[in-house]
Amino acid sequence: PRLVGRLRPATQPTAAMKLSVFASHWGTQGFFKGRTRKWLEGVKEEGFAGVEMSLNDLGGDDVERKATCKAIADHGLRLILGLYSGWVDYEGPWEAATPDAHLATLEKQFDAAAALPTATLAHVNVHAGCDSWAEDVAGPFLSRSLGLGAQFLEAHPHVGAGVRSKDGLGGDPKHLQGVSFETHRGRCLFAPFGTMRYLDYIEPLRLTADLSHWHLVSERLFDDAPSFARLRDEVAPCVDHLHARIGSTQQSQLAPEARYWTADAHVPPFGDHAPHKVAAVSAHEKFWAAVWRHHRDRGAAEVLATPEYGPPPYQTKAPSKIDPNVEKHLWLQTCDAKNHLESVFADVMDE
């Protein structure tokens, strides 16, 4: 049954560009006790455009992965596929590896992706490299990784078609958008200013932007005018996918009372409306809006976002004695975050 008692999503704008929100397998499938079809039914019921999953989430081999892809398509959903160059799915201990080893792993992951029925594949999100590498090591690795992504997109040109927009010269390069690299802790793009330096000389680099990682790493929100101007002007134009988890300078994700969002503002009530939490929400909204304005003005048909809220220890709110079901709270929080995104997006499109 449809969950009730929450702010319903804003009406989708009638403008050409649309927002497609995806549900992350990590953090949401627990409420459905690992039953993939029940999870897909819930995702569809709540109005998500699709799901974001890794190869391991899809299954342990090609047969299982193809079956899951078929189930996704049968539910009228699309897939954002997560690929890894190492430390796959962040499971097990971290192990040091060379850039060549990371590149070999990523190539195998792209090969496995190519074996899938890719008709439902909307986008590829890459977790690339390692934060311990010097920039003169990580930069060439990213450039070589981009080559793998370009080869994949040339063979599967429908992937990323919706997010493609005009480049600075008015062209429409089909081999660039559709594969993006996440700004994730532990990876090459773990910090904002190093990422900006890569963007200066690796021009085809496209991003999956998760601002919550940068807030935590840098211990600030970049809400001062000079810092935000750099995010707006240097980072936002390179973003093809948003991981729209709201985090603060001290927490990778904020844990609001997920069932209740204010009807008169975007800001979700974190109980006491703590100023630092409200400021974090505002910082994320400003950045999302900057990304969407750029794509809107460049003629993109679609923008993508995944409100990726994770289980403990990411979820720091302890279960209460009255309602100890953490999995339910995460599912509700994710659904409400989708509605929050749609509300902010509607305002941008109404400008």
Short mmCIF file of C-alpha atoms in Angstrom, two decimals:
data_model
loop_
_atom_site.label_atom_id
_atom_site.label_comp_id
_atom_site.label_asym_id
_atom_site.label_seq_id
_atom_site.Cartn_x
_atom_site.Cartn_y
_atom_site.Cartn_z
CA PRO A 1 0.00 0.00 0.00
CA ARG A 2 1.05 3.57 -0.63
CA LEU A 3 2.64 5.24 2.38
CA VAL A 4 0.63 8.20 3.63
CA GLY A 5 1.03 11.12 5.98
CA ARG A 6 3.83 12.86 4.10
CA LEU A 7 4.25 15.83 1.81
CA ARG A 8 3.36 14.66 -1.69
CA PRO A 9 5.70 15.56 -4.54
CA ALA A 10 5.26 18.81 -6.37
CA THR A 11 3.58 18.66 -9.76
CA GLN A 12 6.20 18.01 -12.42
CA PRO A 13 6.87 21.19 -14.42
CA THR A 14 5.61 21.23 -17.97
CA ALA A 15 8.95 22.53 -19.28
CA ALA A 16 10.99 20.36 -21.61
CA MET A 17 13.51 19.25 -19.01
CA LYS A 18 12.36 16.71 -16.44
CA LEU A 19 13.79 15.43 -13.18
CA SER A 20 14.15 11.65 -12.85
CA VAL A 21 14.74 10.45 -9.29
CA PHE A 22 16.19 6.99 -8.66
CA ALA A 23 16.10 4.83 -5.53
CA SER A 24 19.39 3.43 -4.28
CA HIS A 25 19.47 -0.29 -3.57
CA TRP A 26 21.82 0.49 -0.69
CA GLY A 27 19.70 1.76 2.17
CA THR A 28 16.21 1.11 0.79
CA GLN A 29 15.98 -2.60 0.02
CA GLY A 30 16.27 -3.52 3.73
CA PHE A 31 12.67 -2.47 4.35
CA PHE A 32 11.60 -5.09 1.81
CA LYS A 33 13.72 -7.83 3.46
CA GLY A 34 15.82 -8.40 0.37
CA ARG A 35 12.82 -9.30 -1.82
CA THR A 36 13.78 -7.63 -5.07
CA ARG A 37 10.38 -7.71 -6.74
CA LYS A 38 8.65 -6.31 -3.66
CA TRP A 39 11.27 -3.57 -3.55
CA LEU A 40 10.76 -2.77 -7.24
CA GLU A 41 6.99 -2.63 -6.67
CA GLY A 42 7.53 -0.16 -3.82
CA VAL A 43 9.90 1.95 -5.93
CA LYS A 44 7.37 2.09 -8.75
CA GLU A 45 4.49 2.83 -6.38
CA GLU A 46 6.30 5.83 -4.93
CA GLY A 47 6.95 7.31 -8.37
CA PHE A 48 10.69 6.79 -8.75
CA ALA A 49 12.01 6.66 -12.31
CA GLY A 50 14.26 3.73 -11.56
CA VAL A 51 16.88 2.21 -9.29
CA GLU A 52 20.61 2.60 -8.72
CA MET A 53 22.46 -0.68 -8.21
CA SER A 54 25.94 -2.15 -8.50
CA LEU A 55 26.79 -5.31 -10.43
CA ASN A 56 26.80 -7.27 -7.17
CA ASP A 57 23.39 -5.82 -6.27
CA LEU A 58 22.06 -7.13 -9.59
CA GLY A 59 23.37 -10.65 -8.94
CA GLY A 60 26.36 -12.90 -8.57
CA ASP A 61 26.68 -13.80 -12.26
CA ASP A 62 25.43 -12.83 -15.70
CA VAL A 63 22.30 -15.00 -15.44
CA GLU A 64 21.18 -13.41 -12.16
CA ARG A 65 22.03 -9.92 -13.35
CA LYS A 66 20.07 -10.32 -16.57
CA ALA A 67 17.09 -11.62 -14.59
CA THR A 68 17.19 -8.58 -12.31
CA CYS A 69 17.46 -6.24 -15.30
CA LYS A 70 14.40 -7.93 -16.78
CA ALA A 71 12.51 -7.44 -13.53
CA ILE A 72 13.49 -3.75 -13.53
CA ALA A 73 12.19 -3.38 -17.09
CA ASP A 74 9.02 -5.37 -16.28
CA HIS A 75 8.21 -2.78 -13.60
CA GLY A 76 8.65 0.09 -16.05
CA LEU A 77 11.81 1.29 -14.32
CA ARG A 78 15.33 2.20 -15.48
CA LEU A 79 18.75 1.44 -14.05
CA ILE A 80 21.71 3.55 -12.99
CA LEU A 81 24.63 1.15 -12.72
CA GLY A 82 27.41 1.65 -10.20
CA LEU A 83 30.88 0.46 -11.24
CA TYR A 84 34.08 0.28 -9.19
CA SER A 85 37.79 0.37 -9.94
CA GLY A 86 38.58 -1.22 -6.57
CA TRP A 87 37.17 -1.77 -3.06
CA VAL A 88 33.99 -2.95 -4.78
CA ASP A 89 30.79 -1.92 -2.98
CA TYR A 90 33.01 -0.78 -0.07
CA GLU A 91 32.81 -4.30 1.34
CA GLY A 92 35.65 -5.89 3.27
CA PRO A 93 38.86 -4.15 4.25
CA TRP A 94 40.45 -1.49 2.07
CA GLU A 95 43.52 -2.76 0.25
CA ALA A 96 46.18 -0.73 -1.51
CA ALA A 97 46.34 -1.23 -5.28
CA THR A 98 48.15 0.42 -8.17
CA PRO A 99 46.43 2.58 -10.78
CA ASP A 100 47.00 -0.21 -13.31
CA ALA A 101 45.21 -2.68 -11.05
CA HIS A 102 42.31 -0.26 -10.58
CA LEU A 103 42.11 0.26 -14.32
CA ALA A 104 42.04 -3.50 -14.94
CA THR A 105 39.22 -3.93 -12.43
CA LEU A 106 37.24 -1.10 -13.97
CA GLU A 107 37.69 -2.58 -17.45
CA LYS A 108 36.26 -5.89 -16.21
CA GLN A 109 33.33 -4.03 -14.66
CA PHE A 110 32.61 -2.25 -17.96
CA ASP A 111 32.79 -5.62 -19.74
CA ALA A 112 30.26 -7.04 -17.29
CA ALA A 113 28.04 -3.99 -17.84
CA ALA A 114 28.21 -4.52 -21.61
CA ALA A 115 26.92 -8.07 -21.12
CA LEU A 116 23.71 -6.77 -19.55
CA PRO A 117 20.53 -6.01 -21.50
CA THR A 118 21.32 -2.31 -21.60
CA ALA A 119 17.97 -1.07 -22.92
CA THR A 120 16.97 -0.13 -19.36
CA LEU A 121 20.37 1.43 -18.56
CA ALA A 122 20.05 5.18 -18.06
CA HIS A 123 23.48 6.05 -16.69
CA VAL A 124 26.74 4.66 -15.29
CA ASN A 125 28.21 5.96 -12.03
CA VAL A 126 31.90 5.18 -11.45
CA HIS A 127 33.71 4.98 -8.10
CA ALA A 128 37.23 5.58 -9.32
CA GLY A 129 40.71 5.39 -7.90
CA CYS A 130 42.06 6.10 -4.44
CA ASP A 131 42.48 9.18 -2.25
CA SER A 132 46.08 8.22 -1.35
CA TRP A 133 47.40 8.85 -4.87
CA ALA A 134 49.21 12.05 -5.73
CA GLU A 135 47.43 14.24 -8.26
CA ASP A 136 50.05 13.52 -10.91
CA VAL A 137 49.14 9.82 -10.52
CA ALA A 138 45.40 10.20 -10.16
CA GLY A 139 45.06 12.57 -13.12
CA PRO A 140 46.42 10.14 -15.75
CA PHE A 141 44.36 7.35 -14.17
CA LEU A 142 41.19 9.40 -14.55
CA SER A 143 42.05 10.18 -18.17
CA ARG A 144 42.52 6.48 -18.93
CA SER A 145 39.28 5.64 -17.11
CA LEU A 146 37.49 8.17 -19.29
CA GLY A 147 38.68 6.21 -22.30
CA LEU A 148 36.93 3.09 -20.99
CA GLY A 149 33.76 5.09 -20.46
CA ALA A 150 33.92 6.58 -23.96
CA GLN A 151 34.29 3.12 -25.51
CA PHE A 152 31.26 1.91 -23.57
CA LEU A 153 29.15 4.88 -24.64
CA GLU A 154 30.16 4.51 -28.28
CA ALA A 155 28.88 0.92 -28.17
CA HIS A 156 25.74 1.91 -26.23
CA PRO A 157 24.82 5.42 -27.44
CA HIS A 158 21.39 5.43 -25.78
CA VAL A 159 23.01 5.46 -22.32
CA GLY A 160 22.98 9.03 -21.04
CA ALA A 161 20.98 10.34 -23.98
CA GLY A 162 18.59 12.26 -21.75
CA VAL A 163 21.22 14.23 -19.86
CA ARG A 164 23.21 15.30 -22.90
CA SER A 165 23.42 19.02 -23.38
CA LYS A 166 25.25 21.36 -25.69
CA ASP A 167 28.93 21.90 -25.03
CA GLY A 168 30.61 25.30 -24.99
CA LEU A 169 30.87 25.33 -28.78
CA GLY A 170 27.26 24.30 -29.33
CA GLY A 171 28.17 20.71 -30.18
CA ASP A 172 26.51 17.56 -28.90
CA PRO A 173 29.27 15.05 -28.05
CA LYS A 174 27.67 11.63 -27.63
CA HIS A 175 30.69 9.86 -26.19
CA LEU A 176 31.05 11.99 -23.05
CA GLN A 177 27.81 12.17 -21.09
CA GLY A 178 26.36 8.97 -19.70
CA VAL A 179 29.30 7.89 -17.57
CA SER A 180 30.17 10.07 -14.57
CA PHE A 181 32.64 9.81 -11.70
CA GLU A 182 31.50 10.18 -8.12
CA THR A 183 32.86 12.73 -5.65
CA HIS A 184 33.14 10.07 -2.98
CA ARG A 185 35.42 9.90 0.05
CA GLY A 186 38.26 7.45 -0.43
CA ARG A 187 38.42 8.14 -4.19
CA CYS A 188 40.35 10.45 -6.48
CA LEU A 189 37.57 13.05 -6.32
CA PHE A 190 37.22 13.02 -2.54
CA ALA A 191 37.92 16.76 -2.12
CA PRO A 192 36.48 19.76 -3.96
CA PHE A 193 39.56 21.78 -4.86
CA GLY A 194 41.56 18.83 -6.11
CA THR A 195 38.55 17.91 -8.24
CA MET A 196 38.45 21.43 -9.64
CA ARG A 197 42.10 21.12 -10.62
CA TYR A 198 41.36 17.87 -12.49
CA LEU A 199 38.45 19.58 -14.25
CA ASP A 200 40.84 22.29 -15.45
CA TYR A 201 42.85 19.89 -17.60
CA ILE A 202 40.67 16.77 -17.98
CA GLU A 203 37.90 18.55 -19.83
CA PRO A 204 35.72 15.50 -20.64
CA LEU A 205 35.49 14.54 -16.93
CA ARG A 206 31.85 14.32 -15.87
CA LEU A 207 30.78 14.10 -12.24
CA THR A 208 28.31 12.37 -10.01
CA ALA A 209 28.22 15.08 -7.35
CA ASP A 210 27.58 14.13 -3.74
CA LEU A 211 28.13 17.33 -1.83
CA SER A 212 27.75 15.56 1.52
CA HIS A 213 31.19 13.96 1.07
CA TRP A 214 32.87 17.29 0.41
CA HIS A 215 31.12 18.96 3.37
CA LEU A 216 32.47 16.28 5.67
CA VAL A 217 36.00 16.14 4.21
CA SER A 218 36.44 19.93 4.21
CA GLU A 219 34.40 20.56 7.38
CA ARG A 220 32.55 23.45 5.81
CA LEU A 221 29.47 23.99 3.64
CA PHE A 222 30.97 26.26 0.93
CA ASP A 223 28.06 28.62 1.55
CA ASP A 224 30.27 31.73 1.58
CA ALA A 225 30.04 33.70 -1.65
CA PRO A 226 33.53 32.98 -3.09
CA SER A 227 33.35 29.23 -2.42
CA PHE A 228 29.84 28.84 -3.78
CA ALA A 229 30.79 30.83 -6.89
CA ARG A 230 33.48 28.26 -7.61
CA LEU A 231 31.05 25.37 -7.13
CA ARG A 232 28.53 27.08 -9.39
CA ASP A 233 30.95 28.07 -12.13
CA GLU A 234 33.55 25.26 -12.10
CA VAL A 235 31.75 22.17 -10.78
CA ALA A 236 28.03 22.46 -11.58
CA PRO A 237 28.53 22.54 -15.38
CA CYS A 238 30.34 19.19 -15.16
CA VAL A 239 27.67 17.35 -13.14
CA ASP A 240 25.53 14.75 -14.92
CA HIS A 241 24.13 12.98 -11.86
CA LEU A 242 23.42 14.02 -8.28
CA HIS A 243 23.67 11.86 -5.21
CA ALA A 244 21.31 14.05 -3.26
CA ARG A 245 21.99 12.98 0.31
CA ILE A 246 21.96 15.91 2.73
CA GLY A 247 24.95 15.87 5.06
CA SER A 248 26.60 18.38 7.34
CA THR A 249 30.15 19.29 8.25
CA GLN A 250 30.07 16.62 10.99
CA GLN A 251 27.75 13.92 9.60
CA SER A 252 27.71 12.07 6.30
CA GLN A 253 23.93 12.23 6.38
CA LEU A 254 21.35 14.00 8.50
CA ALA A 255 18.62 11.88 9.97
CA PRO A 256 15.36 13.84 10.14
CA GLU A 257 12.04 12.58 11.36
CA ALA A 258 11.42 11.13 7.95
CA ARG A 259 7.62 11.10 7.99
CA TYR A 260 7.17 14.82 8.47
CA TRP A 261 8.34 17.59 6.17
CA THR A 262 7.17 21.18 6.44
CA ALA A 263 4.38 22.12 4.05
CA ASP A 264 5.50 25.74 3.68
CA ALA A 265 9.22 25.34 2.95
CA HIS A 266 11.74 22.90 1.57
CA VAL A 267 13.57 22.50 4.86
CA PRO A 268 12.74 19.21 6.57
CA PRO A 269 12.16 19.51 10.33
CA PHE A 270 15.12 18.02 12.18
CA GLY A 271 13.18 18.19 15.43
CA ASP A 272 14.68 21.40 16.76
CA HIS A 273 15.41 23.07 13.40
CA ALA A 274 19.03 23.29 14.51
CA PRO A 275 20.66 26.15 12.58
CA HIS A 276 23.58 24.03 11.35
CA LYS A 277 21.15 21.47 9.90
CA VAL A 278 19.03 24.10 8.19
CA ALA A 279 22.21 25.62 6.76
CA ALA A 280 23.24 22.21 5.39
CA VAL A 281 19.89 21.76 3.65
CA SER A 282 20.16 25.24 2.12
CA ALA A 283 23.71 24.59 0.88
CA HIS A 284 22.64 21.41 -0.90
CA GLU A 285 19.58 23.05 -2.44
CA LYS A 286 21.64 25.93 -3.84
CA PHE A 287 24.08 23.56 -5.47
CA TRP A 288 21.35 21.30 -6.95
CA ALA A 289 19.66 24.38 -8.37
CA ALA A 290 22.92 25.54 -9.96
CA VAL A 291 23.34 22.14 -11.65
CA TRP A 292 19.76 22.13 -12.91
CA ARG A 293 19.93 25.70 -14.23
CA HIS A 294 23.03 24.85 -16.22
CA HIS A 295 21.36 21.80 -17.82
CA ARG A 296 18.13 23.68 -18.42
CA ASP A 297 19.96 26.49 -20.19
CA ARG A 298 21.94 24.00 -22.33
CA GLY A 299 18.83 22.19 -23.56
CA ALA A 300 19.05 18.89 -21.66
CA ALA A 301 15.90 16.77 -21.73
CA GLU A 302 16.48 15.21 -18.32
CA VAL A 303 18.43 15.51 -15.09
CA LEU A 304 19.11 12.61 -12.72
CA ALA A 305 19.27 12.36 -8.94
CA THR A 306 19.46 9.60 -6.34
CA PRO A 307 18.69 10.48 -2.70
CA GLU A 308 21.15 7.96 -1.31
CA TYR A 309 20.52 7.52 2.42
CA GLY A 310 22.28 4.58 4.00
CA PRO A 311 21.81 2.25 6.97
CA PRO A 312 23.77 2.47 10.25
CA PRO A 313 26.45 3.62 10.82
CA TYR A 314 25.54 6.14 8.11
CA GLN A 315 22.16 6.53 9.74
CA THR A 316 23.03 8.08 13.08
CA LYS A 317 19.53 8.32 14.51
CA ALA A 318 19.06 5.47 16.96
CA PRO A 319 15.79 3.51 16.71
CA SER A 320 13.25 4.44 19.37
CA LYS A 321 11.53 2.01 21.69
CA ILE A 322 8.22 3.06 20.15
CA ASP A 323 9.28 2.41 16.57
CA PRO A 324 12.63 0.60 16.29
CA ASN A 325 12.31 -0.18 12.57
CA VAL A 326 15.36 1.60 11.13
CA GLU A 327 14.72 0.11 7.68
CA LYS A 328 11.25 1.66 7.56
CA HIS A 329 12.58 5.07 8.57
CA LEU A 330 15.23 4.91 5.84
CA TRP A 331 12.63 4.03 3.21
CA LEU A 332 10.36 6.86 4.36
CA GLN A 333 13.29 9.25 4.45
CA THR A 334 14.26 8.31 0.90
CA CYS A 335 10.70 8.74 -0.39
CA ASP A 336 10.38 12.10 1.32
CA ALA A 337 13.77 13.15 -0.04
CA LYS A 338 12.46 12.41 -3.53
CA ASN A 339 9.53 14.72 -2.92
CA HIS A 340 11.86 17.36 -1.50
CA LEU A 341 14.00 17.20 -4.66
CA GLU A 342 10.94 17.56 -6.86
CA SER A 343 9.79 20.60 -4.90
CA VAL A 344 13.16 22.35 -5.27
CA PHE A 345 13.29 21.38 -8.96
CA ALA A 346 9.82 22.82 -9.56
CA ASP A 347 10.95 26.16 -8.16
CA VAL A 348 13.98 26.19 -10.45
CA MET A 349 11.87 25.41 -13.50
CA ASP A 350 9.35 28.10 -12.57
CA GLU A 351 11.99 30.85 -12.56
#
